[in-house]
Amino acid sequence: MMLHSAQMKIGKPSGATLVTCALLVLLPALAVLQYRWVGQVSTAERERMQRNLRTAAGQFRENFDGEMIRAVLSLQVGPATALEGTSERYTDRYETWLNTSAHPQVVAAVLLVDADAGRLRLRQWNPDTHTFEATDWSAALGDWRARFEQELSDFTAGRPPSRRGPFRGDDSTIVTPLRNLVSPRSPAPVPQTVTPVFGFTIIQLNMAYLREQMLPELAERHFIHADGDVYRVSVTNSDDPSKVLYQSDPGAPVERTNADATAGLLGRVDPAFFFARPPRSGDGDRDQLRGLRPRMDGTPDELRAQEQDSFGRWLLLVQHQSGSLEAAVAAARRRNLGISFGVLLLLTVSIGLLVNTSRRAQRLARQQMEFVAGVSHELRTPVAVIRSASDNLAHGVVTGDRVKSYGQLLQTEAKRLGEMVERVLQYAGIESGLGYTARVALPPSEIIEGAIDSSHPLLETADVQIHREIAADLPQVLGDAAALRSAVQNLIANAVKYGGRDRWVGIRAEHARDRRRSEVRITVSDHGAGIPASELPHIFDPFYRGTDAVERQVHGNGLGLSLVKRIVAAHGGRVSVTTRAGAGSSFTIALPAVPPEARQGAVAELQPVGGSR
């Protein structure tokens, strides 16, 4: 026994295949990297937004506190002014503040509480007369009168003033003691002192202006940007969050735990001012700060600064319009992930389409090569027969009765050759988009009988029987007679080629309604072996020929069914096929019926046959 070894040659993959494989490997890696990059970008964006928000809150506090403290320092009354009720120095300070302040309307009145003959008195600054004039105690100040009496008693007894219990409870009032220090006219290491004088300066704030003008302006300047992040801003009482001084939006936070950033307003402690006392260990405010959101975390120095900035007469609360910075960053992260993965998906789909298009192009090129080879083979046979017969006739080899048979042979081969050329030219015209013609109302029976008559030579040669089932009173169809007749003729020719041994072809025509559409269905059937399921998706492709046709060497070029589909589509119809193994196949042409109101012989323009592929 001799053993033969054969080497199997493995072809190299194409460049497109290598590129596709490389991209399929790189795309998952790129997706992972993009996911990480988006996460890092989101983290950096959150940190940036937190820094910017803390900076904006600090700037808001600086602007607000600066304006308020400037007013307090400028309008604080000294001992000389309190004793005399007026002074040029105080008038100069008042007018300077009035002319340089950005919000002078925030101060509604300046009051002075001092003692006259051991009794309290209340006076109000009159900017027109530049003097402090006597006035009545208001209800708010009346609640503090007992405290002022106690302060006067302590002052008279020589006891130092107690600052443990500041004047609180009225947000519209700022109380400061008289300025008992004066600056020397000549340089001196420390300020000179004067004889202490009892009294307090009371600055009453214009709360309406503060709420409707000053705070909205500061909020818009620092937190509301047309081309950037927008925040909700609220200002509440630091002791009672239910007392809301200002809200930029009804959804603005009033609790510290719901805010992205906080800042205390008028919270700087100065021994000269009766503002808020500094927080002590164990205070509830500090305990609340410890319960702030994790996003307020930071270094110990940052936490201490945040705690100091969170105390004051009022509390500034800032929240991103999305509900929180985390929500805003998460939304941006989801959006970035969606865009990036959308691009990757589009790239993946593009690669898939490129691969599919490349394969289709290769398959089409192969089919075209097979078509050229098939057409060449089909043309060679009739040409050779015609040439041989013509040579015999020309040289007198054929005489007598044989001339007639040679003539019939020439006629048959010439007709076969003409049909092949006609079919190729018809397909070329369809593919070039030049298949325009006119259409008229046609009886379906005329189309069927014309196709049978055109197929008569083929039917006689193959000894095929035609079984007709044409319903009566079929509606007319609108189309080109020659094109529709050619489509039915192609189906008949296929049924003859691939039919069974009983040599039977059935043609049925009926009227049907499909989805409220009236149509005529023409079905051509045979009793052949049927069409394999693997070949059904390709039978209407140009140049495609089934395995059985190739093995049996059935004459054809793979254009018949493709022409049928395109002709029917140009008429607004469709082609379908049903098949069973060993029981035959049925091809059905469905054409729209002419409406009853249309007149006989109506002419219309036919769509380009090659327009829909």
PDB file of C-alpha atoms in Angstrom, residues 325-585:
ATOM      1  CA  LEU A 325     -22.993  68.466  42.842  1.00  0.00           C
ATOM      2  CA  GLU A 326     -22.956  64.671  42.859  1.00  0.00           C
ATOM      3  CA  ALA A 327     -26.130  64.585  40.758  1.00  0.00           C
ATOM      4  CA  ALA A 328     -24.731  67.134  38.310  1.00  0.00           C
ATOM      5  CA  VAL A 329     -21.433  65.259  37.961  1.00  0.00           C
ATOM      6  CA  ALA A 330     -23.236  61.917  37.647  1.00  0.00           C
ATOM      7  CA  ALA A 331     -25.483  63.315  34.889  1.00  0.00           C
ATOM      8  CA  ALA A 332     -22.446  64.697  33.048  1.00  0.00           C
ATOM      9  CA  ARG A 333     -20.683  61.355  33.478  1.00  0.00           C
ATOM     10  CA  ARG A 334     -23.655  59.449  32.066  1.00  0.00           C
ATOM     11  CA  ARG A 335     -23.848  61.887  29.179  1.00  0.00           C
ATOM     12  CA  ASN A 336     -20.125  61.542  28.418  1.00  0.00           C
ATOM     13  CA  LEU A 337     -20.330  57.764  28.677  1.00  0.00           C
ATOM     14  CA  GLY A 338     -23.342  57.754  26.364  1.00  0.00           C
ATOM     15  CA  ILE A 339     -21.567  59.895  23.789  1.00  0.00           C
ATOM     16  CA  SER A 340     -18.301  57.945  23.955  1.00  0.00           C
ATOM     17  CA  PHE A 341     -19.958  54.536  23.820  1.00  0.00           C
ATOM     18  CA  GLY A 342     -22.289  55.817  21.118  1.00  0.00           C
ATOM     19  CA  VAL A 343     -19.228  56.694  19.049  1.00  0.00           C
ATOM     20  CA  LEU A 344     -17.783  53.241  19.728  1.00  0.00           C
ATOM     21  CA  LEU A 345     -21.084  51.633  18.764  1.00  0.00           C
ATOM     22  CA  LEU A 346     -21.197  53.692  15.579  1.00  0.00           C
ATOM     23  CA  LEU A 347     -17.621  52.654  14.845  1.00  0.00           C
ATOM     24  CA  THR A 348     -18.504  49.006  15.472  1.00  0.00           C
ATOM     25  CA  VAL A 349     -21.564  49.217  13.224  1.00  0.00           C
ATOM     26  CA  SER A 350     -19.474  50.943  10.566  1.00  0.00           C
ATOM     27  CA  ILE A 351     -16.932  48.139  10.723  1.00  0.00           C
ATOM     28  CA  GLY A 352     -19.729  45.597  10.429  1.00  0.00           C
ATOM     29  CA  LEU A 353     -21.207  47.413   7.455  1.00  0.00           C
ATOM     30  CA  LEU A 354     -17.767  47.698   5.880  1.00  0.00           C
ATOM     31  CA  VAL A 355     -17.170  43.966   6.302  1.00  0.00           C
ATOM     32  CA  ASN A 356     -20.639  43.143   4.957  1.00  0.00           C
ATOM     33  CA  THR A 357     -20.201  45.505   2.020  1.00  0.00           C
ATOM     34  CA  SER A 358     -16.780  44.051   1.288  1.00  0.00           C
ATOM     35  CA  ARG A 359     -18.169  40.519   1.322  1.00  0.00           C
ATOM     36  CA  ARG A 360     -21.092  41.505  -0.865  1.00  0.00           C
ATOM     37  CA  ALA A 361     -18.723  43.204  -3.287  1.00  0.00           C
ATOM     38  CA  GLN A 362     -16.551  40.083  -3.396  1.00  0.00           C
ATOM     39  CA  ARG A 363     -19.608  37.877  -3.884  1.00  0.00           C
ATOM     40  CA  LEU A 364     -20.937  40.178  -6.607  1.00  0.00           C
ATOM     41  CA  ALA A 365     -17.566  40.205  -8.341  1.00  0.00           C
ATOM     42  CA  ARG A 366     -17.472  36.409  -8.203  1.00  0.00           C
ATOM     43  CA  GLN A 367     -21.017  36.195  -9.533  1.00  0.00           C
ATOM     44  CA  GLN A 368     -20.185  38.616 -12.318  1.00  0.00           C
ATOM     45  CA  MET A 369     -17.196  36.491 -13.274  1.00  0.00           C
ATOM     46  CA  GLU A 370     -19.410  33.406 -13.231  1.00  0.00           C
ATOM     47  CA  PHE A 371     -21.975  35.306 -15.297  1.00  0.00           C
ATOM     48  CA  VAL A 372     -19.389  36.255 -17.886  1.00  0.00           C
ATOM     49  CA  ALA A 373     -18.182  32.656 -18.011  1.00  0.00           C
ATOM     50  CA  GLY A 374     -21.760  31.339 -18.214  1.00  0.00           C
ATOM     51  CA  VAL A 375     -22.786  33.804 -20.922  1.00  0.00           C
ATOM     52  CA  SER A 376     -19.643  33.003 -22.877  1.00  0.00           C
ATOM     53  CA  HIS A 377     -20.426  29.316 -22.630  1.00  0.00           C
ATOM     54  CA  GLU A 378     -24.075  29.842 -23.553  1.00  0.00           C
ATOM     55  CA  LEU A 379     -23.145  32.011 -26.519  1.00  0.00           C
ATOM     56  CA  ARG A 380     -20.443  29.645 -27.714  1.00  0.00           C
ATOM     57  CA  THR A 381     -22.871  26.766 -28.284  1.00  0.00           C
ATOM     58  CA  PRO A 382     -25.421  28.518 -30.559  1.00  0.00           C
ATOM     59  CA  VAL A 383     -22.671  30.390 -32.360  1.00  0.00           C
ATOM     60  CA  ALA A 384     -20.780  27.137 -33.015  1.00  0.00           C
ATOM     61  CA  VAL A 385     -23.954  25.390 -34.186  1.00  0.00           C
ATOM     62  CA  ILE A 386     -24.906  28.283 -36.479  1.00  0.00           C
ATOM     63  CA  ARG A 387     -21.387  28.494 -37.886  1.00  0.00           C
ATOM     64  CA  SER A 388     -21.160  24.753 -38.528  1.00  0.00           C
ATOM     65  CA  ALA A 389     -24.581  24.588 -40.142  1.00  0.00           C
ATOM     66  CA  SER A 390     -23.937  27.636 -42.277  1.00  0.00           C
ATOM     67  CA  ASP A 391     -20.597  26.194 -43.422  1.00  0.00           C
ATOM     68  CA  ASN A 392     -22.266  22.939 -44.417  1.00  0.00           C
ATOM     69  CA  LEU A 393     -24.939  24.794 -46.333  1.00  0.00           C
ATOM     70  CA  ALA A 394     -22.424  27.074 -47.979  1.00  0.00           C
ATOM     71  CA  HIS A 395     -20.225  24.213 -49.158  1.00  0.00           C
ATOM     72  CA  GLY A 396     -23.157  22.118 -50.434  1.00  0.00           C
ATOM     73  CA  VAL A 397     -22.612  19.384 -47.916  1.00  0.00           C
ATOM     74  CA  VAL A 398     -26.290  19.475 -46.992  1.00  0.00           C
ATOM     75  CA  THR A 399     -28.780  18.848 -49.816  1.00  0.00           C
ATOM     76  CA  GLY A 400     -32.349  17.739 -50.303  1.00  0.00           C
ATOM     77  CA  ASP A 401     -34.602  17.227 -47.310  1.00  0.00           C
ATOM     78  CA  ARG A 402     -31.810  17.913 -44.837  1.00  0.00           C
ATOM     79  CA  VAL A 403     -31.800  21.604 -45.782  1.00  0.00           C
ATOM     80  CA  LYS A 404     -35.127  22.092 -44.015  1.00  0.00           C
ATOM     81  CA  SER A 405     -33.932  20.499 -40.803  1.00  0.00           C
ATOM     82  CA  TYR A 406     -30.761  22.616 -40.924  1.00  0.00           C
ATOM     83  CA  GLY A 407     -32.912  25.693 -41.404  1.00  0.00           C
ATOM     84  CA  GLN A 408     -34.997  24.823 -38.349  1.00  0.00           C
ATOM     85  CA  LEU A 409     -31.784  24.245 -36.365  1.00  0.00           C
ATOM     86  CA  LEU A 410     -30.461  27.648 -37.383  1.00  0.00           C
ATOM     87  CA  GLN A 411     -33.776  29.253 -36.507  1.00  0.00           C
ATOM     88  CA  THR A 412     -33.863  27.632 -33.048  1.00  0.00           C
ATOM     89  CA  GLU A 413     -30.286  28.550 -32.179  1.00  0.00           C
ATOM     90  CA  ALA A 414     -30.669  32.083 -33.509  1.00  0.00           C
ATOM     91  CA  LYS A 415     -33.809  32.538 -31.390  1.00  0.00           C
ATOM     92  CA  ARG A 416     -32.005  31.175 -28.348  1.00  0.00           C
ATOM     93  CA  LEU A 417     -29.119  33.519 -29.024  1.00  0.00           C
ATOM     94  CA  GLY A 418     -31.486  36.464 -29.439  1.00  0.00           C
ATOM     95  CA  GLU A 419     -33.245  35.680 -26.140  1.00  0.00           C
ATOM     96  CA  MET A 420     -29.948  35.625 -24.284  1.00  0.00           C
ATOM     97  CA  VAL A 421     -28.864  38.925 -25.804  1.00  0.00           C
ATOM     98  CA  GLU A 422     -32.280  40.469 -25.074  1.00  0.00           C
ATOM     99  CA  ARG A 423     -32.177  39.362 -21.453  1.00  0.00           C
ATOM    100  CA  VAL A 424     -28.672  40.744 -20.927  1.00  0.00           C
ATOM    101  CA  LEU A 425     -29.635  44.042 -22.552  1.00  0.00           C
ATOM    102  CA  GLN A 426     -32.794  44.227 -20.442  1.00  0.00           C
ATOM    103  CA  TYR A 427     -30.831  43.726 -17.245  1.00  0.00           C
ATOM    104  CA  ALA A 428     -28.239  46.288 -18.338  1.00  0.00           C
ATOM    105  CA  GLY A 429     -31.021  48.798 -18.989  1.00  0.00           C
ATOM    106  CA  ILE A 430     -32.570  48.167 -15.581  1.00  0.00           C
ATOM    107  CA  GLU A 431     -29.263  48.557 -13.735  1.00  0.00           C
ATOM    108  CA  SER A 432     -28.468  51.789 -15.596  1.00  0.00           C
ATOM    109  CA  GLY A 433     -31.842  53.299 -14.521  1.00  0.00           C
ATOM    110  CA  LEU A 434     -33.105  53.771 -18.072  1.00  0.00           C
ATOM    111  CA  GLY A 435     -36.061  51.378 -17.752  1.00  0.00           C
ATOM    112  CA  TYR A 436     -38.751  54.075 -18.225  1.00  0.00           C
ATOM    113  CA  THR A 437     -41.877  53.370 -20.232  1.00  0.00           C
ATOM    114  CA  ALA A 438     -45.604  54.070 -20.209  1.00  0.00           C
ATOM    115  CA  ARG A 439     -48.197  51.864 -18.566  1.00  0.00           C
ATOM    116  CA  VAL A 440     -51.831  51.260 -19.427  1.00  0.00           C
ATOM    117  CA  ALA A 441     -54.720  49.321 -17.907  1.00  0.00           C
ATOM    118  CA  LEU A 442     -54.301  45.656 -18.912  1.00  0.00           C
ATOM    119  CA  PRO A 443     -56.471  42.558 -18.345  1.00  0.00           C
ATOM    120  CA  PRO A 444     -54.399  39.943 -16.443  1.00  0.00           C
ATOM    121  CA  SER A 445     -55.624  37.224 -18.824  1.00  0.00           C
ATOM    122  CA  GLU A 446     -53.929  39.006 -21.752  1.00  0.00           C
ATOM    123  CA  ILE A 447     -50.633  39.117 -19.864  1.00  0.00           C
ATOM    124  CA  ILE A 448     -50.827  35.402 -19.033  1.00  0.00           C
ATOM    125  CA  GLU A 449     -51.884  34.282 -22.530  1.00  0.00           C
ATOM    126  CA  GLY A 450     -49.191  36.440 -24.115  1.00  0.00           C
ATOM    127  CA  ALA A 451     -46.539  34.877 -21.877  1.00  0.00           C
ATOM    128  CA  ILE A 452     -47.803  31.361 -22.744  1.00  0.00           C
ATOM    129  CA  ASP A 453     -47.750  32.133 -26.466  1.00  0.00           C
ATOM    130  CA  SER A 454     -44.188  33.461 -26.217  1.00  0.00           C
ATOM    131  CA  SER A 455     -43.169  30.286 -24.388  1.00  0.00           C
ATOM    132  CA  HIS A 456     -44.922  27.985 -26.901  1.00  0.00           C
ATOM    133  CA  PRO A 457     -41.735  26.732 -28.637  1.00  0.00           C
ATOM    134  CA  LEU A 458     -40.207  25.837 -25.259  1.00  0.00           C
ATOM    135  CA  LEU A 459     -43.400  24.145 -24.095  1.00  0.00           C
ATOM    136  CA  GLU A 460     -43.680  22.069 -27.273  1.00  0.00           C
ATOM    137  CA  THR A 461     -40.046  20.997 -27.169  1.00  0.00           C
ATOM    138  CA  ALA A 462     -40.276  19.915 -23.530  1.00  0.00           C
ATOM    139  CA  ASP A 463     -43.784  18.436 -23.992  1.00  0.00           C
ATOM    140  CA  VAL A 464     -45.118  20.397 -21.021  1.00  0.00           C
ATOM    141  CA  GLN A 465     -48.791  20.675 -20.124  1.00  0.00           C
ATOM    142  CA  ILE A 466     -50.183  24.030 -18.968  1.00  0.00           C
ATOM    143  CA  HIS A 467     -52.937  24.000 -16.364  1.00  0.00           C
ATOM    144  CA  ARG A 468     -54.832  27.303 -16.174  1.00  0.00           C
ATOM    145  CA  GLU A 469     -56.956  28.585 -13.285  1.00  0.00           C
ATOM    146  CA  ILE A 470     -57.883  32.149 -14.217  1.00  0.00           C
ATOM    147  CA  ALA A 471     -60.720  33.652 -12.211  1.00  0.00           C
ATOM    148  CA  ALA A 472     -63.494  35.442 -14.071  1.00  0.00           C
ATOM    149  CA  ASP A 473     -63.989  39.198 -13.861  1.00  0.00           C
ATOM    150  CA  LEU A 474     -60.447  39.929 -12.696  1.00  0.00           C
ATOM    151  CA  PRO A 475     -59.745  43.656 -12.273  1.00  0.00           C
ATOM    152  CA  GLN A 476     -57.272  45.233 -14.618  1.00  0.00           C
ATOM    153  CA  VAL A 477     -53.697  46.079 -13.653  1.00  0.00           C
ATOM    154  CA  LEU A 478     -51.745  49.150 -14.667  1.00  0.00           C
ATOM    155  CA  GLY A 479     -48.432  48.447 -16.355  1.00  0.00           C
ATOM    156  CA  ASP A 480     -46.295  47.843 -19.412  1.00  0.00           C
ATOM    157  CA  ALA A 481     -47.562  44.820 -21.331  1.00  0.00           C
ATOM    158  CA  ALA A 482     -44.188  43.697 -22.688  1.00  0.00           C
ATOM    159  CA  ALA A 483     -42.429  43.950 -19.311  1.00  0.00           C
ATOM    160  CA  LEU A 484     -45.148  42.087 -17.382  1.00  0.00           C
ATOM    161  CA  ARG A 485     -45.405  39.443 -20.110  1.00  0.00           C
ATOM    162  CA  SER A 486     -41.616  38.982 -19.898  1.00  0.00           C
ATOM    163  CA  ALA A 487     -41.822  38.517 -16.105  1.00  0.00           C
ATOM    164  CA  VAL A 488     -44.498  35.793 -16.357  1.00  0.00           C
ATOM    165  CA  GLN A 489     -42.620  34.185 -19.255  1.00  0.00           C
ATOM    166  CA  ASN A 490     -39.465  33.956 -17.101  1.00  0.00           C
ATOM    167  CA  LEU A 491     -41.415  32.184 -14.352  1.00  0.00           C
ATOM    168  CA  ILE A 492     -42.856  29.736 -16.903  1.00  0.00           C
ATOM    169  CA  ALA A 493     -39.371  29.046 -18.307  1.00  0.00           C
ATOM    170  CA  ASN A 494     -38.054  28.345 -14.784  1.00  0.00           C
ATOM    171  CA  ALA A 495     -40.977  26.007 -14.085  1.00  0.00           C
ATOM    172  CA  VAL A 496     -40.175  24.082 -17.303  1.00  0.00           C
ATOM    173  CA  LYS A 497     -36.454  23.848 -16.481  1.00  0.00           C
ATOM    174  CA  TYR A 498     -36.840  22.754 -12.859  1.00  0.00           C
ATOM    175  CA  GLY A 499     -40.262  21.007 -13.016  1.00  0.00           C
ATOM    176  CA  GLY A 500     -40.887  17.343 -12.249  1.00  0.00           C
ATOM    177  CA  ARG A 501     -41.091  14.383 -14.525  1.00  0.00           C
ATOM    178  CA  ASP A 502     -44.830  14.825 -15.014  1.00  0.00           C
ATOM    179  CA  ARG A 503     -43.985  17.886 -17.167  1.00  0.00           C
ATOM    180  CA  TRP A 504     -46.719  19.959 -15.562  1.00  0.00           C
ATOM    181  CA  VAL A 505     -46.879  23.760 -15.086  1.00  0.00           C
ATOM    182  CA  GLY A 506     -49.792  25.445 -13.358  1.00  0.00           C
ATOM    183  CA  ILE A 507     -50.835  29.085 -13.785  1.00  0.00           C
ATOM    184  CA  ARG A 508     -53.422  30.588 -11.444  1.00  0.00           C
ATOM    185  CA  ALA A 509     -54.784  34.153 -11.361  1.00  0.00           C
ATOM    186  CA  GLU A 510     -57.050  35.481  -8.609  1.00  0.00           C
ATOM    187  CA  HIS A 511     -58.293  38.703  -7.051  1.00  0.00           C
ATOM    188  CA  ALA A 512     -57.357  39.330  -3.396  1.00  0.00           C
ATOM    189  CA  ARG A 513     -57.260  42.060  -0.794  1.00  0.00           C
ATOM    190  CA  ASP A 514     -54.222  42.560   1.392  1.00  0.00           C
ATOM    191  CA  ARG A 515     -54.116  45.310   4.037  1.00  0.00           C
ATOM    192  CA  ARG A 516     -57.046  47.151   2.445  1.00  0.00           C
ATOM    193  CA  ARG A 517     -55.284  46.933  -0.906  1.00  0.00           C
ATOM    194  CA  SER A 518     -56.907  45.354  -3.944  1.00  0.00           C
ATOM    195  CA  GLU A 519     -54.479  43.311  -6.014  1.00  0.00           C
ATOM    196  CA  VAL A 520     -54.219  40.603  -8.666  1.00  0.00           C
ATOM    197  CA  ARG A 521     -52.067  37.586  -7.887  1.00  0.00           C
ATOM    198  CA  ILE A 522     -50.551  35.488 -10.676  1.00  0.00           C
ATOM    199  CA  THR A 523     -49.004  32.206  -9.461  1.00  0.00           C
ATOM    200  CA  VAL A 524     -46.795  29.882 -11.546  1.00  0.00           C
ATOM    201  CA  SER A 525     -46.268  26.406  -9.989  1.00  0.00           C
ATOM    202  CA  ASP A 526     -44.367  23.229 -10.802  1.00  0.00           C
ATOM    203  CA  HIS A 527     -43.964  19.724  -9.361  1.00  0.00           C
ATOM    204  CA  GLY A 528     -40.191  19.769  -9.176  1.00  0.00           C
ATOM    205  CA  ALA A 529     -37.767  18.983  -6.363  1.00  0.00           C
ATOM    206  CA  GLY A 530     -38.249  22.345  -4.659  1.00  0.00           C
ATOM    207  CA  ILE A 531     -35.694  24.926  -3.602  1.00  0.00           C
ATOM    208  CA  PRO A 532     -33.273  24.207  -0.717  1.00  0.00           C
ATOM    209  CA  ALA A 533     -33.782  26.490   2.308  1.00  0.00           C
ATOM    210  CA  SER A 534     -30.164  27.655   2.121  1.00  0.00           C
ATOM    211  CA  GLU A 535     -30.713  29.015  -1.406  1.00  0.00           C
ATOM    212  CA  LEU A 536     -34.024  30.822  -0.842  1.00  0.00           C
ATOM    213  CA  PRO A 537     -32.466  34.135   0.375  1.00  0.00           C
ATOM    214  CA  HIS A 538     -30.369  34.351  -2.822  1.00  0.00           C
ATOM    215  CA  ILE A 539     -32.640  33.212  -5.647  1.00  0.00           C
ATOM    216  CA  PHE A 540     -33.552  36.810  -6.579  1.00  0.00           C
ATOM    217  CA  ASP A 541     -29.914  37.991  -6.583  1.00  0.00           C
ATOM    218  CA  PRO A 542     -28.459  38.741 -10.016  1.00  0.00           C
ATOM    219  CA  PHE A 543     -26.098  36.104 -11.491  1.00  0.00           C
ATOM    220  CA  TYR A 544     -27.060  33.602  -8.787  1.00  0.00           C
ATOM    221  CA  ARG A 545     -27.595  30.006  -9.848  1.00  0.00           C
ATOM    222  CA  GLY A 546     -28.591  27.181  -7.563  1.00  0.00           C
ATOM    223  CA  THR A 547     -26.522  24.088  -6.901  1.00  0.00           C
ATOM    224  CA  ASP A 548     -28.955  21.853  -8.771  1.00  0.00           C
ATOM    225  CA  ALA A 549     -28.817  24.035 -11.873  1.00  0.00           C
ATOM    226  CA  VAL A 550     -25.037  23.959 -11.884  1.00  0.00           C
ATOM    227  CA  GLU A 551     -24.822  20.203 -11.344  1.00  0.00           C
ATOM    228  CA  ARG A 552     -27.442  19.443 -14.032  1.00  0.00           C
ATOM    229  CA  GLN A 553     -25.859  22.026 -16.365  1.00  0.00           C
ATOM    230  CA  VAL A 554     -29.198  23.689 -16.944  1.00  0.00           C
ATOM    231  CA  HIS A 555     -28.899  26.467 -19.473  1.00  0.00           C
ATOM    232  CA  GLY A 556     -29.205  29.922 -17.910  1.00  0.00           C
ATOM    233  CA  ASN A 557     -27.309  32.972 -16.660  1.00  0.00           C
ATOM    234  CA  GLY A 558     -28.918  33.705 -13.264  1.00  0.00           C
ATOM    235  CA  LEU A 559     -30.795  36.826 -14.393  1.00  0.00           C
ATOM    236  CA  GLY A 560     -34.348  35.552 -14.832  1.00  0.00           C
ATOM    237  CA  LEU A 561     -35.695  35.876 -11.272  1.00  0.00           C
ATOM    238  CA  SER A 562     -33.742  39.068 -10.663  1.00  0.00           C
ATOM    239  CA  LEU A 563     -35.449  40.618 -13.710  1.00  0.00           C
ATOM    240  CA  VAL A 564     -38.850  39.404 -12.503  1.00  0.00           C
ATOM    241  CA  LYS A 565     -38.376  41.020  -9.091  1.00  0.00           C
ATOM    242  CA  ARG A 566     -37.277  44.363 -10.549  1.00  0.00           C
ATOM    243  CA  ILE A 567     -40.033  44.501 -13.152  1.00  0.00           C
ATOM    244  CA  VAL A 568     -42.727  43.738 -10.588  1.00  0.00           C
ATOM    245  CA  ALA A 569     -41.253  46.257  -8.094  1.00  0.00           C
ATOM    246  CA  ALA A 570     -41.370  48.931 -10.806  1.00  0.00           C
ATOM    247  CA  HIS A 571     -45.111  48.265 -11.104  1.00  0.00           C
ATOM    248  CA  GLY A 572     -45.629  48.686  -7.343  1.00  0.00           C
ATOM    249  CA  GLY A 573     -45.994  44.956  -6.746  1.00  0.00           C
ATOM    250  CA  ARG A 574     -44.038  42.184  -5.065  1.00  0.00           C
ATOM    251  CA  VAL A 575     -42.841  38.636  -5.747  1.00  0.00           C
ATOM    252  CA  SER A 576     -42.991  35.781  -3.237  1.00  0.00           C
ATOM    253  CA  VAL A 577     -42.129  32.088  -3.331  1.00  0.00           C
ATOM    254  CA  THR A 578     -43.347  29.002  -1.491  1.00  0.00           C
ATOM    255  CA  THR A 579     -41.604  25.639  -1.824  1.00  0.00           C
ATOM    256  CA  ARG A 580     -41.589  22.147  -0.351  1.00  0.00           C
ATOM    257  CA  ALA A 581     -38.897  19.551  -0.806  1.00  0.00           C
ATOM    258  CA  GLY A 582     -40.010  17.035  -3.402  1.00  0.00           C
ATOM    259  CA  ALA A 583     -43.367  18.787  -3.949  1.00  0.00           C
ATOM    260  CA  GLY A 584     -42.397  21.699  -6.179  1.00  0.00           C
ATOM    261  CA  SER A 585     -42.341  25.490  -5.965  1.00  0.00           C
TER     262      SER A 585
END
